[in-house]
Amino acid sequence: MNKTVNINLGGMFFHIDEDAYQKLNRYFEAVKRSLSNSTGKDEIMKDIEMRIAELLTEKNRGEKQVVGLKDVEEIITVMGQPEDYRIDDEEVAEPAYNFSRRRTKKLYRDKDNSMVGGVLAGFGHYLGIDPLWLRIIMVILLLGFGTGFLIYIILWILMPAAITTTEKLEMTGEPVTISNIEKKVRQEFDTISEKFKNVDYDKFGNQARNAGERIGSSLSDVLLKIFSIFGKLIGAFLVVVASATLASLVIGFITAGSFSMVDFPWQSYIDNFTDVPLWIVGMLILIAIGIPFFFLLILGLKLLITNMKSIGNPAKYTLLALWIISIGTLVALGLQQATEVAFDAKVVQKQKFDLNPKDTLQIKFTYNDYFAKSIYDREDFLFAQDSAKTMVIYSNNVTLRILKTDEKTPYIQIEKKAEGKSFAAARERAEKINYGYKFKGNQLLLDNYLLTDSKNKYRHQKVEIFLYLPEGTYFKPDMTVQNYDHTDNGFFDLWFDSDIYIYQMQSSQVKCLNCADVHGEGEGEVWIDEEQIAREAEQEARLEVEREMQRQNIQNGQNSSTTVTINDKSVQIKKEGTEGPQGNKPKGLKMDKNGVIIKNN
């Protein structure tokens, strides 16, 4: 039975058996001896400890709790023996060594070669390309589409910075060995030393003795303070906006979830557009919009709180994966909804009707007072309950066109149209449209609405009415027709001033018989309906004759005649001497073949 030892390695605690501990301790002592003359010895040892702690953590995942001798030997094999990597002032050839597996690159932000946050420099290492090209692409996104800023901010939050030597080696894909760690540390020290060597100390001393240097220092402090305050303000703004947005999204999601359990006024409209439950759609929207604002909230807090800890890479990558999944799902739902209206189809109903050529066809639209308050109330589509309390879709998407036919009998053609994800689905949906009309004497009564069951969903259902009339047919549209007439004005220009206008179907177009001639009407001109005046004059003449006969006292047996002039028209009244039963002619009025009204006494 081996004893176990608790050790702190690279800031992490491990349970390690005594043999493994002794071997690991000897390994560290050997490494220290090999680095006795190296610059940055402490930094190198710290990085080596952190790397070994990382490898031990990977090996102890799962149920295993104690680090054994075999684990330590495998780690030493990966890291390499100290005596193999002694680096003095002169360069030596890289010895050959074997690794159990080749390490891949990890994505970090390269702050050492950064221009802003090191995101693009880190991607350059990861992809093996010059960061300059990535920076050019980012500038194009910023100027052309405006999305580059948001993408950069999200990546800045998600990507950790390469701080330790191990992380910097992982970023470039180099093996994390003692040799590479020492080389990296020496390179950093050499870079810093080179910068100090290039300093012009004389010039610096002169500037230090210059009083203006103190002013510049004060000015820089002021500028730094201003930028710090400005950063705090931006952070506060981001926190307020992100918090308000996240709160609204959460409240909306909870509300949508509660609505899914009970009926609410907009439920039919939601169900009309998708079969996916409302709470799922709400959750997808919450994730798709909420995660970017969550990272903006974290960024704002980091600007306000200098030493704020990160939420950790696992949380970042998990949220990123959820965001990508939600965006993809919403796009898929959008594409599915687009396919619901990809095809359109129609069904046609045709009915002939009898109309006396001398009669005038009266055309009128009627409304359903169960769904509307007047004929002028119009809805593109509306979910409502009918009198049987069945949910239906109500729509005023109805149009009328009046056309000429060469057939002798007029007819009406009803075309019901709808859309669907296939031609068959669109046709089936069109067949389920309910639309009504009827003939009542010489009246054509048309519904100004259509109905369909809510299960059929609204997919731009509409009804188009085509009224075909033979040449010479008279018709009179009601005032209600003006809201639904879609006839070409070049063929039939409906007058909306009055509903007494009578139209006639002629060979090339429809003509109004009692409308003013718009093209000939000018200032000071008066339009006169001569036919109407003639009919009124004839009726007035008949009445005047009857009144005149009552006023006259004509002797029996005498031949006489009377001429009455009304409205510049003469009516001659004669008395003939034909004997009646008592020697008189029969009394009464009659009209001869010349249109003369005759009264017999």
XYZ file of C-alpha atoms in Angstrom:
601
model
C 0.000 0.000 0.000
C 1.528 3.330 -1.133
C 1.165 6.596 0.693
C -0.455 9.541 -1.103
C 0.719 13.113 -0.980
C -1.297 16.296 -1.580
C 0.603 18.797 -3.710
C -0.106 22.244 -5.165
C 1.123 22.371 -8.730
C 0.512 25.390 -10.926
C -2.255 26.598 -8.612
C -4.102 23.230 -8.670
C -4.296 20.487 -6.035
C -3.485 16.841 -6.812
C -3.434 13.550 -4.915
C -0.247 11.740 -5.934
C 1.235 8.523 -4.599
C 4.636 8.667 -2.889
C 6.651 6.994 -5.694
C 5.192 9.292 -8.328
C 5.828 12.293 -6.098
C 9.496 11.347 -5.634
C 9.999 10.941 -9.390
C 8.219 14.222 -10.182
C 10.252 16.028 -7.513
C 13.532 14.685 -8.937
C 12.396 15.804 -12.385
C 11.807 19.362 -11.189
C 15.209 19.433 -9.470
C 16.872 18.294 -12.699
C 15.043 20.975 -14.669
C 16.153 23.659 -12.204
C 19.770 22.523 -12.520
C 19.554 22.643 -16.322
C 18.207 26.186 -16.123
C 20.680 27.447 -13.535
C 22.343 29.823 -16.005
C 19.218 30.691 -18.028
C 17.625 34.107 -18.112
C 14.117 34.089 -16.678
C 14.579 30.857 -14.745
C 11.622 31.479 -12.417
C 9.284 32.316 -15.315
C 10.307 29.136 -17.144
C 9.757 26.969 -14.061
C 6.351 28.527 -13.512
C 5.296 27.751 -17.094
C 6.616 24.178 -16.825
C 4.638 23.603 -13.617
C 1.462 24.969 -15.188
C 1.931 22.775 -18.242
C 2.487 19.636 -16.158
C -0.567 20.527 -14.026
C -2.601 20.816 -17.218
C -1.424 17.388 -18.417
C -2.197 15.816 -15.032
C -5.699 17.315 -15.134
C -6.318 15.763 -18.548
C -5.175 12.347 -17.304
C -7.224 12.436 -14.093
C -10.597 13.099 -15.737
C -13.258 10.628 -14.748
C -13.242 8.394 -11.680
C -9.461 8.368 -11.265
C -8.405 10.533 -8.312
C -4.731 9.699 -7.579
C -1.772 10.417 -9.858
C 0.376 7.319 -10.269
C 3.946 6.644 -11.288
C 2.887 5.708 -14.818
C 1.161 9.073 -15.262
C 4.295 10.942 -14.226
C 6.473 8.904 -16.580
C 4.156 9.638 -19.521
C 4.227 13.360 -18.740
C 8.019 13.371 -18.527
C 8.102 11.649 -21.918
C 5.949 14.426 -23.367
C 7.900 17.243 -21.723
C 11.327 15.724 -22.399
C 14.364 15.121 -20.200
C 16.070 18.264 -18.863
C 19.574 17.197 -19.923
C 18.399 16.872 -23.519
C 17.407 20.542 -23.728
C 20.210 22.442 -22.078
C 20.525 25.731 -23.909
C 23.584 27.847 -23.297
C 24.606 30.971 -25.101
C 25.287 29.039 -28.296
C 22.553 27.411 -30.328
C 22.470 23.616 -30.427
C 20.639 21.345 -32.790
C 17.152 20.369 -31.788
C 17.301 16.766 -30.581
C 14.938 14.192 -31.935
C 12.122 13.202 -29.634
C 8.853 11.342 -29.997
C 5.446 12.417 -28.761
C 2.543 10.154 -28.064
C 0.341 12.510 -30.094
C 0.848 15.684 -32.054
C -0.751 18.761 -30.547
C -3.040 20.931 -32.603
C -3.305 24.703 -32.454
C -5.609 26.388 -29.990
C -7.458 29.608 -30.642
C -6.227 32.489 -28.475
C -6.038 36.251 -28.815
C -2.472 37.370 -29.577
C -2.105 40.507 -27.472
C 1.615 40.807 -28.257
C 0.945 41.393 -31.972
C -2.467 43.024 -31.672
C -3.790 46.255 -33.104
C -6.993 46.297 -31.030
C -7.771 43.155 -29.078
C -5.596 40.531 -30.763
C -8.564 38.644 -32.274
C -7.379 38.758 -35.876
C -3.756 38.088 -34.916
C -4.928 34.995 -33.040
C -6.956 33.831 -36.045
C -3.873 34.385 -38.191
C -1.888 31.927 -36.050
C -4.764 29.445 -35.994
C -5.381 29.535 -39.748
C -1.741 29.917 -40.711
C -2.247 33.121 -42.721
C -1.033 36.691 -42.456
C -3.342 38.685 -40.116
C -3.166 41.571 -42.610
C -5.658 39.810 -44.905
C -8.051 39.233 -42.024
C -7.814 42.908 -41.084
C -8.651 43.931 -44.656
C -11.728 41.649 -44.599
C -12.807 43.135 -41.259
C -12.529 46.691 -42.627
C -14.718 45.691 -45.593
C -17.326 44.229 -43.223
C -17.265 47.371 -41.111
C -17.675 49.750 -44.056
C -19.874 47.632 -46.313
C -22.253 45.746 -44.065
C -21.784 47.102 -40.551
C -21.700 43.595 -39.034
C -17.959 43.449 -38.460
C -18.082 45.416 -35.200
C -20.579 43.076 -33.520
C -18.710 39.972 -34.737
C -15.395 41.359 -33.453
C -16.861 42.216 -30.044
C -18.374 38.728 -29.644
C -15.107 37.042 -30.642
C -13.166 39.342 -28.318
C -15.337 38.165 -25.429
C -15.278 34.486 -26.403
C -11.574 34.117 -27.237
C -9.205 34.008 -24.253
C -5.916 35.862 -24.486
C -2.643 33.933 -24.711
C -0.958 35.061 -21.492
C 1.264 32.232 -20.307
C 4.116 30.741 -22.287
C 2.186 27.473 -22.604
C -0.803 29.277 -24.131
C 1.430 31.149 -26.555
C 3.013 27.873 -27.696
C -0.427 26.284 -28.065
C -1.547 29.292 -30.106
C 1.248 28.772 -32.645
C 0.951 24.967 -32.583
C 4.401 24.313 -31.122
C 4.892 21.369 -28.726
C 4.826 22.452 -25.098
C 8.198 21.074 -23.977
C 10.921 22.340 -21.688
C 12.975 23.325 -24.703
C 10.198 25.342 -26.332
C 9.170 26.955 -23.064
C 12.752 28.047 -22.404
C 13.161 29.322 -25.956
C 9.956 31.331 -25.735
C 10.920 32.922 -22.432
C 14.418 33.736 -23.698
C 12.915 35.321 -26.839
C 10.658 37.540 -24.733
C 13.572 38.607 -22.537
C 15.706 39.269 -25.610
C 12.922 41.403 -27.117
C 12.644 43.472 -23.967
C 16.435 43.822 -23.735
C 16.598 44.939 -27.358
C 14.044 47.641 -26.696
C 16.115 48.955 -23.809
C 19.272 48.890 -25.907
C 17.616 51.021 -28.581
C 16.694 53.761 -26.134
C 18.584 57.010 -26.611
C 19.520 57.613 -22.981
C 21.126 60.946 -23.629
C 18.064 62.245 -25.320
C 15.899 60.742 -22.633
C 18.010 62.414 -19.948
C 17.709 65.739 -21.687
C 13.972 65.350 -21.873
C 13.853 64.369 -18.220
C 15.616 67.577 -17.329
C 13.252 69.563 -19.471
C 10.374 71.173 -17.628
C 8.106 70.503 -20.586
C 8.412 66.776 -19.874
C 6.529 67.279 -16.635
C 3.754 69.094 -18.474
C 3.527 66.270 -20.998
C 3.326 63.737 -18.212
C 0.496 65.647 -16.592
C -1.285 65.941 -19.923
C -0.982 62.200 -20.508
C -2.436 61.560 -17.069
C -5.378 63.800 -17.907
C -5.933 62.046 -21.229
C -5.754 58.640 -19.570
C -8.290 59.790 -17.011
C -10.601 61.080 -19.743
C -10.352 57.823 -21.654
C -10.974 55.908 -18.445
C -14.119 57.930 -17.743
C -15.237 57.535 -21.347
C -14.724 53.771 -21.068
C -16.765 53.698 -17.875
C -19.587 55.597 -19.587
C -19.577 53.165 -22.503
C -19.572 50.285 -20.028
C -22.523 51.760 -18.133
C -24.417 52.296 -21.392
C -23.792 48.697 -22.475
C -24.890 47.383 -19.082
C -28.140 49.396 -19.116
C -29.068 48.530 -22.718
C -28.110 44.865 -22.423
C -29.887 44.463 -19.075
C -33.087 46.073 -20.362
C -33.035 43.936 -23.505
C -32.405 40.718 -21.578
C -35.162 41.556 -19.089
C -37.614 42.226 -21.933
C -36.682 38.964 -23.635
C -37.112 36.956 -20.443
C -40.485 38.570 -19.692
C -41.595 37.954 -23.277
C -40.525 34.317 -23.097
C -42.374 33.761 -19.805
C -45.457 35.467 -21.229
C -45.321 33.378 -24.403
C -44.949 30.234 -22.311
C -48.008 31.088 -20.235
C -50.003 31.902 -23.374
C -49.204 28.439 -24.719
C -51.215 26.947 -21.851
C -54.341 29.077 -22.335
C -56.148 30.674 -25.261
C -55.406 34.326 -25.889
C -56.556 36.775 -28.610
C -53.496 36.403 -30.844
C -53.207 32.620 -30.575
C -54.921 32.060 -33.935
C -52.559 34.432 -35.712
C -49.506 32.693 -34.216
C -50.821 29.231 -35.102
C -51.607 30.443 -38.617
C -47.952 30.992 -39.489
C -46.264 28.001 -37.865
C -47.078 24.645 -36.320
C -44.172 24.958 -33.879
C -45.361 25.665 -30.306
C -45.127 29.289 -29.311
C -42.873 28.610 -26.323
C -40.268 26.950 -28.576
C -40.270 29.933 -30.935
C -39.942 32.234 -27.934
C -37.022 30.238 -26.559
C -35.215 30.325 -29.919
C -35.685 34.092 -30.150
C -34.524 34.469 -26.541
C -31.314 32.545 -27.264
C -30.650 34.142 -30.666
C -31.012 37.704 -29.387
C -30.210 37.211 -25.723
C -26.749 35.643 -26.013
C -25.157 38.566 -27.964
C -26.649 41.009 -25.467
C -25.410 38.826 -22.602
C -21.859 39.148 -23.914
C -22.372 42.893 -24.328
C -23.423 42.929 -20.676
C -20.230 41.080 -19.716
C -18.162 43.530 -21.781
C -19.836 46.483 -20.087
C -19.168 45.001 -16.657
C -15.515 44.442 -17.575
C -15.236 48.101 -18.543
C -16.727 49.077 -15.190
C -14.962 46.459 -13.042
C -11.254 46.194 -13.818
C -10.515 42.892 -12.077
C -13.708 41.082 -13.033
C -13.190 37.362 -13.569
C -14.074 35.674 -16.838
C -17.067 33.318 -17.048
C -14.709 30.636 -18.360
C -14.125 29.070 -21.744
C -16.595 26.173 -21.307
C -19.432 28.621 -20.670
C -18.376 30.817 -23.597
C -18.206 27.973 -26.094
C -21.466 26.463 -24.822
C -23.281 29.769 -25.298
C -21.730 30.177 -28.743
C -22.935 26.697 -29.741
C -26.451 27.433 -28.462
C -26.500 30.716 -30.369
C -25.463 29.036 -33.633
C -28.080 26.291 -33.143
C -30.866 28.815 -32.449
C -29.961 30.937 -35.471
C -29.896 27.847 -37.683
C -33.259 26.657 -36.351
C -34.902 30.052 -36.891
C -33.552 30.177 -40.444
C -34.933 26.681 -41.062
C -38.350 27.725 -39.726
C -38.284 30.800 -41.950
C -37.484 28.706 -45.016
C -40.250 26.283 -44.097
C -42.709 29.164 -43.838
C -41.554 30.478 -47.227
C -42.348 27.122 -48.839
C -45.924 27.397 -47.533
C -46.648 30.014 -50.218
C -44.389 28.660 -52.967
C -47.241 27.514 -55.255
C -50.614 29.002 -56.166
C -53.689 27.387 -57.689
C -57.334 28.164 -58.408
C -60.696 26.486 -58.891
C -63.253 27.905 -61.335
C -67.069 27.882 -61.140
C -69.160 29.033 -64.115
C -72.914 29.717 -64.182
C -75.100 31.038 -66.987
C -78.204 33.073 -66.193
C -81.198 34.373 -68.138
C -81.733 38.083 -68.603
C -84.378 39.767 -70.745
C -82.552 41.958 -73.296
C -84.902 44.833 -72.377
C -84.187 44.482 -68.645
C -81.364 46.195 -66.813
C -79.111 43.977 -64.674
C -78.784 45.433 -61.167
C -75.358 44.645 -59.583
C -74.912 44.996 -55.850
C -72.508 43.816 -53.125
C -73.878 42.752 -49.748
C -72.117 42.317 -46.409
C -72.542 40.010 -43.427
C -73.511 42.014 -40.362
C -72.195 39.200 -38.161
C -68.614 40.059 -39.160
C -68.858 43.723 -40.234
C -70.815 46.817 -39.285
C -71.150 48.207 -42.810
C -70.386 47.431 -46.434
C -67.353 49.704 -46.206
C -65.609 47.740 -43.414
C -62.762 45.825 -45.050
C -60.321 43.251 -43.646
C -57.442 41.580 -45.442
C -57.993 38.622 -43.158
C -59.509 38.189 -39.730
C -59.919 35.251 -37.372
C -63.431 35.155 -35.955
C -66.178 32.827 -34.779
C -69.198 32.289 -36.963
C -72.748 31.879 -35.658
C -71.994 28.199 -34.916
C -68.968 29.291 -32.794
C -66.545 27.736 -35.288
C -63.233 29.530 -35.835
C -63.099 30.801 -39.410
C -60.959 33.099 -41.524
C -62.933 36.110 -42.771
C -61.579 38.193 -45.657
C -62.812 40.951 -47.979
C -60.290 40.013 -50.646
C -62.967 39.959 -53.376
C -62.759 41.637 -56.800
C -65.149 42.103 -59.745
C -64.381 42.470 -63.442
C -67.028 43.137 -66.101
C -66.153 41.760 -69.535
C -67.788 41.241 -72.937
C -68.692 37.803 -74.260
C -69.573 36.687 -77.768
C -72.069 34.216 -76.369
C -75.750 35.134 -76.432
C -76.318 34.293 -72.781
C -74.593 36.187 -69.960
C -72.720 34.188 -67.359
C -70.735 34.651 -64.168
C -67.379 32.987 -63.453
C -66.065 32.648 -59.885
C -62.349 31.954 -59.460
C -61.173 30.944 -55.984
C -57.408 31.248 -55.469
C -54.978 30.215 -52.703
C -51.309 29.383 -52.086
C -49.594 26.300 -50.645
C -46.363 24.327 -50.362
C -47.368 22.343 -53.460
C -49.785 22.773 -56.336
C -52.068 20.088 -54.912
C -52.079 21.707 -51.455
C -52.851 25.129 -52.948
C -55.727 23.718 -55.018
C -57.165 21.857 -52.035
C -57.040 25.051 -49.971
C -58.768 26.990 -52.780
C -61.566 24.400 -52.961
C -62.324 24.994 -49.284
C -63.109 28.691 -49.802
C -66.772 29.488 -49.147
C -68.222 32.287 -51.267
C -71.852 33.126 -51.978
C -73.893 35.027 -54.563
C -77.477 34.867 -55.851
C -79.829 36.157 -58.533
C -83.045 37.825 -57.415
C -85.109 38.800 -60.447
C -82.870 41.040 -62.486
C -80.610 41.653 -59.463
C -77.165 40.080 -58.985
C -76.295 40.097 -55.267
C -72.628 39.380 -54.520
C -71.071 38.742 -51.105
C -68.254 41.152 -50.318
C -66.419 38.532 -48.259
C -65.151 34.964 -48.262
C -64.933 32.423 -45.458
C -62.779 29.369 -44.816
C -62.081 27.201 -41.801
C -59.180 28.425 -39.645
C -57.568 24.964 -39.990
C -56.902 25.805 -43.644
C -54.660 28.701 -42.518
C -54.495 32.027 -44.291
C -52.476 31.640 -47.474
C -53.615 34.697 -49.474
C -57.046 33.264 -50.286
C -59.073 35.478 -52.597
C -62.084 35.411 -54.913
C -62.139 36.980 -58.371
C -65.537 37.476 -60.035
C -65.759 37.762 -63.821
C -69.142 38.944 -65.151
C -69.460 38.268 -68.903
C -72.230 40.212 -70.692
C -73.260 39.992 -74.366
C -73.294 43.071 -76.557
C -76.323 45.269 -75.977
C -76.845 44.217 -72.330
C -77.947 46.975 -69.940
C -76.651 46.995 -66.375
C -76.593 49.359 -63.423
C -73.909 49.019 -60.690
C -74.781 49.929 -57.136
C -72.590 52.345 -55.176
C -71.168 49.322 -53.325
C -69.468 48.109 -56.518
C -66.875 50.881 -56.435
C -64.848 49.162 -53.674
C -64.508 45.888 -55.583
C -64.434 46.850 -59.281
C -61.091 45.953 -60.897
C -62.190 46.258 -64.515
C -59.772 47.954 -66.888
C -60.810 51.620 -67.024
C -60.143 51.676 -70.734
C -62.969 49.184 -71.154
C -65.341 50.113 -68.335
C -64.863 53.364 -66.432
C -67.247 53.192 -63.501
C -68.728 56.522 -62.405
C -69.032 56.838 -58.642
C -70.992 60.100 -58.420
C -74.347 58.329 -58.377
C -75.836 54.875 -58.527
C -78.487 55.841 -61.113
C -76.162 55.560 -64.085
C -77.127 52.926 -66.621
C -74.469 51.264 -68.780
C -74.643 49.260 -71.978
C -72.196 46.635 -73.208
C -71.096 47.649 -76.681
C -68.697 46.110 -79.189
C -65.442 47.640 -77.948
C -66.259 49.045 -74.510
C -68.955 49.783 -71.978
C -70.881 53.003 -72.533
C -72.771 55.001 -69.937
C -76.182 55.964 -71.342
C -77.051 58.764 -68.930
C -73.627 60.040 -67.848
C -72.079 63.324 -68.928
C -69.638 63.097 -71.824
C -66.436 63.889 -69.957
C -64.382 64.538 -73.079
C -66.900 67.068 -74.479
C -67.878 68.747 -71.260
C -66.494 72.240 -70.811
C -67.090 75.406 -68.896
C -70.602 76.749 -69.382
C -71.919 73.616 -71.121
C -75.097 71.934 -69.874
C -75.863 68.284 -70.576
C -79.514 67.551 -71.397
C -81.163 64.126 -71.324
C -83.623 64.557 -74.201
C -85.147 61.091 -73.893
C -85.955 61.607 -70.220
C -87.524 64.999 -70.962
C -89.669 63.459 -73.715
C -90.968 60.729 -71.418
C -91.822 63.241 -68.697
C -93.575 65.526 -71.222
C -95.732 62.698 -72.547
C -96.826 61.700 -69.071
C -97.634 65.300 -68.174
C -99.666 65.657 -71.397
C -101.830 62.692 -70.518
C -102.619 64.094 -67.097
C -103.371 67.527 -68.510
C -105.797 66.048 -71.067
C -107.766 64.301 -68.358
C -108.018 67.478 -66.342
C -109.049 69.458 -69.436
C -111.821 66.985 -70.284
C -113.258 67.349 -66.842
C -113.377 71.113 -67.157
C -115.058 71.130 -70.561
C -118.763 70.674 -70.949
C -119.349 69.339 -74.426
C -122.916 69.158 -75.734
C -124.236 65.676 -76.611
C -124.687 65.164 -80.304
C -122.394 67.998 -81.336
C -119.242 67.500 -83.251
C -116.388 69.452 -81.779
C -112.688 69.229 -81.295
C -110.256 70.836 -78.918
C -106.495 71.174 -79.284
C -104.348 71.359 -76.135
C -100.700 72.453 -76.291
C -98.329 71.287 -73.557
C -94.552 71.760 -73.593
C -94.625 72.794 -77.247
C -96.564 69.601 -78.150
C -100.114 69.673 -79.426
C -102.808 67.203 -78.408
C -106.022 67.337 -80.462
C -109.301 66.298 -78.834
C -112.262 65.603 -81.168
C -115.928 64.875 -80.696
C -117.563 62.857 -83.455
C -121.283 62.680 -84.167
C -121.799 58.945 -84.162
C -125.093 58.048 -82.498
C -125.145 56.035 -79.356
C -127.997 54.128 -77.792
C -129.746 57.378 -76.907
C -128.569 59.243 -79.939
C -125.139 59.970 -78.467
C -121.703 58.554 -79.093
C -120.037 56.435 -76.391
C -118.241 58.478 -73.812
C -114.592 57.995 -73.035
C -111.050 58.552 -74.360
C -109.238 56.733 -77.122
C -106.115 57.227 -79.235
C -106.141 56.899 -83.022
C -103.331 55.554 -85.211
C -101.704 58.996 -85.398
C -101.317 59.182 -81.634
C -104.176 61.692 -81.212
C -106.130 61.318 -77.972
C -109.891 61.456 -78.660
C -112.673 61.901 -76.136
C -116.142 60.776 -76.992
C -119.169 62.353 -75.266
